[in-house]
C-alpha cells in the first residue's frame, strides 16, 4: 500500500524551530518529487515547498523562503521540512504529498504545528 | 504572484449537476487539478491534467479548462459529494491552489 506518514509536529514558541518528517512506503520513493502543503485552521490549502527526486532542486513559497528548508533521504525513504523562525501564521496542519510531475496524487494524513507562546 | 479564484460556496440539489469554477490568467495554458477534501480528512485527487479521472473516482466527476477558466462538473450529485473542492495549477515552478469551494448538497 502506498503510504505517507508525517511526524514531528507540536507546540513551539514564536521564533522557535521544528523539523517535520515524512516516511514513505509502498512505492519507489526516489523516483518521485515530493511536496509539503499546509492548511491553517478553517482555511484552504497552501503550497509550501517541493523537492525533486534526487534532492538537487527545491522551491519555496515566498512566505517561508529563507526560514524553511526541504530535504530528503532516499536511502531512508523520508522527506523533511526544517522550519526555523516560526511565526503564529505558520500554525497549520502540514501535509506531505507525492508528485507525479503533473499532479499530486498521494497525501499523508498530516501533522499539526502550533506556534504560540 | 499567480492567483486562482474560486467561488466560496456552491449549492446543488441531489441528482442535479454542480459546476465549480476556477479562474486565473491564461489558465487554459496550464494543467489544472482538482482535489476533494471532506472534514477532518486529507485531500483526494479527483481530476488531473484538466479532465482525467484517477482510478476509483466516479464517472460523474469531469473537468474542463479553456481560456481563463477551469470547471469541475459533478453530474448526478450525491450527498457523499458534499465537501470542499480546490483547484491547483503550476506557475513558474510553484504550485498554486485556489481558495476552495464548499459544495453543499441540499
Short mmCIF file of C-alpha atoms in Angstrom, two decimals:
data_model
loop_
_atom_site.label_atom_id
_atom_site.label_comp_id
_atom_site.label_asym_id
_atom_site.label_seq_id
_atom_site.Cartn_x
_atom_site.Cartn_y
_atom_site.Cartn_z
CA UNK A 1 0.00 0.00 0.00
CA UNK A 2 1.26 3.44 -0.95
CA UNK A 3 1.55 5.47 2.24
CA UNK A 4 2.95 8.75 3.56
CA UNK A 5 3.20 9.25 7.32
CA UNK A 6 4.12 12.64 8.74
CA UNK A 7 5.57 13.24 12.18
CA UNK A 8 7.36 15.92 14.16
CA UNK A 9 4.56 18.40 14.68
CA UNK A 10 3.83 20.00 18.02
CA UNK A 11 3.63 23.20 20.04
CA UNK A 12 6.52 25.65 19.63
CA UNK A 13 7.07 29.22 20.73
CA UNK A 14 7.37 32.05 18.21
CA UNK A 15 10.91 32.20 16.90
CA UNK A 16 11.45 28.53 17.57
CA UNK A 17 12.27 25.63 15.27
CA UNK A 18 10.71 22.32 14.34
CA UNK A 19 11.66 19.52 11.97
CA UNK A 20 8.93 17.59 10.23
CA UNK A 21 9.48 14.15 8.74
CA UNK A 22 7.50 12.17 6.21
CA UNK A 23 8.11 8.44 5.88
CA UNK A 24 7.13 6.95 2.54
CA UNK A 25 6.33 3.32 1.81
CA UNK A 26 4.82 1.17 -0.90
CA UNK A 27 6.41 2.88 -3.89
CA UNK A 28 9.77 3.79 -5.39
CA UNK A 29 10.37 6.92 -3.33
CA UNK A 30 13.49 8.05 -5.18
CA UNK A 31 11.51 8.33 -8.44
CA UNK A 32 9.10 10.99 -7.21
CA UNK A 33 9.11 14.68 -6.45
CA UNK A 34 7.67 15.48 -3.03
CA UNK A 35 5.82 18.47 -1.58
CA UNK A 36 4.78 19.98 1.71
CA UNK A 37 1.35 21.64 1.70
CA UNK A 38 -0.20 23.30 4.75
CA UNK A 39 -3.68 24.20 5.92
CA UNK A 40 -4.31 26.71 8.68
CA UNK A 41 -7.33 26.02 10.92
CA UNK A 42 -10.52 26.59 8.94
CA UNK A 43 -8.60 27.80 5.91
CA UNK A 44 -7.62 26.49 2.48
CA UNK A 45 -4.67 24.57 1.14
CA UNK A 46 -1.40 26.44 0.70
CA UNK A 47 1.64 25.01 -1.06
CA UNK A 48 4.84 25.37 0.98
CA UNK A 49 7.73 23.69 -0.81
CA UNK A 50 8.79 20.94 -3.15
CA UNK A 51 11.91 18.89 -3.82
CA UNK A 52 12.84 16.95 -6.93
CA UNK A 53 13.53 13.25 -6.98
CA UNK A 54 17.27 13.32 -6.23
CA UNK A 55 17.15 16.33 -3.92
CA UNK A 56 19.12 18.61 -6.21
CA UNK A 57 16.28 21.06 -6.80
CA UNK A 58 13.96 22.80 -4.37
CA UNK A 59 11.43 25.64 -4.45
CA UNK A 60 9.61 27.53 -1.72
CA UNK A 61 6.59 29.74 -1.26
CA UNK A 62 7.57 33.37 -0.66
CA UNK A 63 6.03 33.18 2.82
CA UNK A 64 8.57 30.59 4.01
CA UNK A 65 11.60 31.35 1.85
CA UNK A 66 14.71 31.77 3.97
CA UNK A 67 13.07 30.19 7.01
CA UNK A 68 12.12 26.67 5.85
CA UNK A 69 14.34 24.05 4.23
CA UNK A 70 13.12 20.92 2.47
CA UNK A 71 15.39 17.90 2.11
CA UNK A 72 15.18 14.17 1.53
CA UNK A 73 17.00 10.95 2.30
CA UNK A 74 16.25 8.48 -0.49
CA UNK A 75 18.05 5.70 1.37
CA UNK A 76 15.53 6.08 4.21
CA UNK A 77 12.52 6.95 2.03
CA UNK A 78 11.97 10.12 4.01
CA UNK A 79 11.42 13.79 3.22
CA UNK A 80 11.97 16.52 5.79
CA UNK A 81 10.92 20.09 6.40
CA UNK A 82 13.16 22.11 8.71
CA UNK A 83 11.21 25.10 9.98
CA UNK A 84 13.06 27.96 11.66
CA UNK A 85 12.00 31.38 12.94
CA UNK A 86 8.44 30.14 13.30
CA UNK A 87 5.59 32.62 13.43
CA UNK A 88 2.00 32.40 14.61
CA UNK A 89 0.87 32.40 10.98
CA UNK A 90 2.78 29.14 10.41
CA UNK A 91 0.24 27.35 12.60
CA UNK A 92 -1.34 24.69 10.39
CA UNK A 93 -1.66 21.05 9.52
CA UNK A 94 1.29 20.15 7.31
CA UNK A 95 0.68 17.53 4.63
CA UNK A 96 3.36 15.54 2.84
CA UNK A 97 2.39 14.91 -0.78
CA UNK A 98 3.70 12.78 -3.65
CA UNK A 99 4.00 14.34 -7.10
CA UNK A 100 3.96 12.57 -10.46
CA UNK A 101 5.36 15.72 -12.18
CA UNK A 102 1.90 16.94 -13.27
CA UNK A 103 -0.26 16.25 -10.25
CA UNK A 104 -0.15 15.48 -6.54
CA UNK A 105 -1.62 12.04 -6.21
CA UNK A 106 -0.93 10.76 -2.68
CA UNK A 107 -1.39 12.78 0.52
CA UNK A 108 -0.43 11.92 4.07
CA UNK A 109 -2.78 12.47 6.99
CA UNK A 110 -0.82 15.50 8.14
CA UNK A 111 0.94 16.65 11.27
CA UNK A 112 -0.17 19.65 13.31
CA UNK A 113 2.14 22.56 14.05
CA UNK A 114 1.06 25.17 16.58
CA UNK A 115 3.14 28.29 17.10
CA UNK A 116 2.12 30.03 20.28
CA UNK A 117 3.58 31.42 23.48
CA UNK B 1 2.20 36.15 -7.88
CA UNK B 2 -0.27 33.94 -9.71
CA UNK B 3 -3.75 33.60 -8.26
CA UNK B 4 -6.60 31.15 -8.73
CA UNK B 5 -10.09 32.33 -7.83
CA UNK B 6 -12.96 30.03 -6.81
CA UNK B 7 -16.45 30.84 -5.54
CA UNK B 8 -16.58 30.32 -1.75
CA UNK B 9 -19.68 28.17 -1.96
CA UNK B 10 -21.91 26.29 -4.38
CA UNK B 11 -25.19 24.61 -3.58
CA UNK B 12 -26.86 21.83 -5.53
CA UNK B 13 -29.85 19.53 -5.11
CA UNK B 14 -29.27 15.78 -5.05
CA UNK B 15 -29.25 14.34 -8.56
CA UNK B 16 -28.56 17.68 -10.20
CA UNK B 17 -25.34 18.94 -11.81
CA UNK B 18 -22.86 21.00 -9.81
CA UNK B 19 -20.29 23.22 -11.50
CA UNK B 20 -17.35 24.73 -9.66
CA UNK B 21 -15.20 27.27 -11.46
CA UNK B 22 -11.56 28.23 -11.06
CA UNK B 23 -10.28 31.39 -12.72
CA UNK B 24 -6.76 32.54 -13.45
CA UNK B 25 -4.83 34.47 -16.05
CA UNK B 26 -4.42 32.29 -19.17
CA UNK B 27 -5.31 29.27 -17.06
CA UNK B 28 -6.16 27.33 -20.20
CA UNK B 29 -2.44 27.19 -21.00
CA UNK B 30 -1.75 25.28 -17.79
CA UNK B 31 -2.78 21.87 -16.49
CA UNK B 32 -5.36 22.06 -13.71
CA UNK B 33 -6.01 19.52 -10.96
CA UNK B 34 -8.97 19.30 -8.60
CA UNK B 35 -8.92 17.96 -5.05
CA UNK B 36 -11.82 16.97 -2.81
CA UNK B 37 -11.47 17.38 0.95
CA UNK B 38 -14.02 16.23 3.48
CA UNK B 39 -13.95 17.46 7.10
CA UNK B 40 -11.07 16.02 9.08
CA UNK B 41 -9.64 14.19 6.08
CA UNK B 42 -6.74 14.68 3.70
CA UNK B 43 -7.41 15.97 0.18
CA UNK B 44 -8.12 13.44 -2.56
CA UNK B 45 -7.27 13.98 -6.22
CA UNK B 46 -10.45 13.81 -8.33
CA UNK B 47 -9.32 15.35 -11.64
CA UNK B 48 -5.83 15.79 -13.11
CA UNK B 49 -4.49 17.27 -16.34
CA UNK B 50 -7.71 19.25 -16.76
CA UNK B 51 -10.06 16.33 -17.40
CA UNK B 52 -8.59 12.97 -16.45
CA UNK B 53 -10.01 10.91 -13.59
CA UNK B 54 -7.76 8.84 -11.30
CA UNK B 55 -8.65 5.24 -10.77
CA UNK B 56 -11.51 4.90 -8.32
CA UNK B 57 -13.04 8.32 -8.94
CA UNK B 58 -16.67 8.03 -10.12
CA UNK B 59 -17.52 8.93 -13.71
CA UNK B 60 -19.84 11.68 -12.51
CA UNK B 61 -16.73 13.82 -11.93
CA UNK B 62 -15.45 15.62 -15.02
CA UNK B 63 -13.30 18.64 -15.80
CA UNK B 64 -12.60 21.18 -18.50
CA UNK B 65 -10.19 24.07 -18.95
CA UNK B 66 -10.20 26.83 -21.55
CA UNK B 67 -9.31 30.48 -21.70
CA UNK B 68 -9.13 31.83 -18.16
CA UNK B 69 -11.48 29.32 -16.52
CA UNK B 70 -11.33 25.69 -15.45
CA UNK B 71 -14.51 23.93 -14.38
CA UNK B 72 -15.17 20.88 -12.24
CA UNK B 73 -18.53 19.32 -13.04
CA UNK B 74 -20.29 16.75 -10.88
CA UNK B 75 -23.22 15.14 -12.67
CA UNK B 76 -25.95 13.47 -10.66
CA UNK B 77 -24.53 14.91 -7.45
CA UNK B 78 -24.86 12.72 -4.39
CA UNK B 79 -24.87 13.58 -0.69
CA UNK B 80 -21.47 11.92 -0.37
CA UNK B 81 -20.02 14.59 -2.71
CA UNK B 82 -20.54 17.32 -0.13
CA UNK B 83 -17.03 18.58 0.55
CA UNK B 84 -14.53 21.35 -0.09
CA UNK B 85 -13.02 21.40 -3.57
CA UNK B 86 -9.71 23.01 -4.52
CA UNK B 87 -8.26 23.68 -7.93
CA UNK B 88 -4.49 23.72 -8.40
CA UNK B 89 -2.09 24.70 -11.17
CA UNK B 90 1.62 25.34 -11.61
CA UNK B 91 3.15 28.75 -12.28
CA UNK B 92 6.87 29.39 -12.54
CA UNK B 93 7.85 26.23 -10.66
CA UNK B 94 5.47 26.95 -7.80
CA UNK B 95 2.18 25.21 -7.10
CA UNK B 96 -0.85 27.44 -6.64
CA UNK B 97 -4.14 26.43 -5.03
CA UNK B 98 -7.44 28.17 -5.36
CA UNK B 99 -9.13 29.35 -2.19
CA UNK B 100 -11.53 26.43 -2.19
CA UNK B 101 -15.25 25.98 -2.75
CA UNK B 102 -17.62 24.45 -0.24
CA UNK B 103 -20.11 22.27 -2.08
CA UNK B 104 -23.39 21.84 -0.24
CA UNK B 105 -25.84 19.16 -1.36
CA UNK B 106 -29.31 20.01 -0.11
#
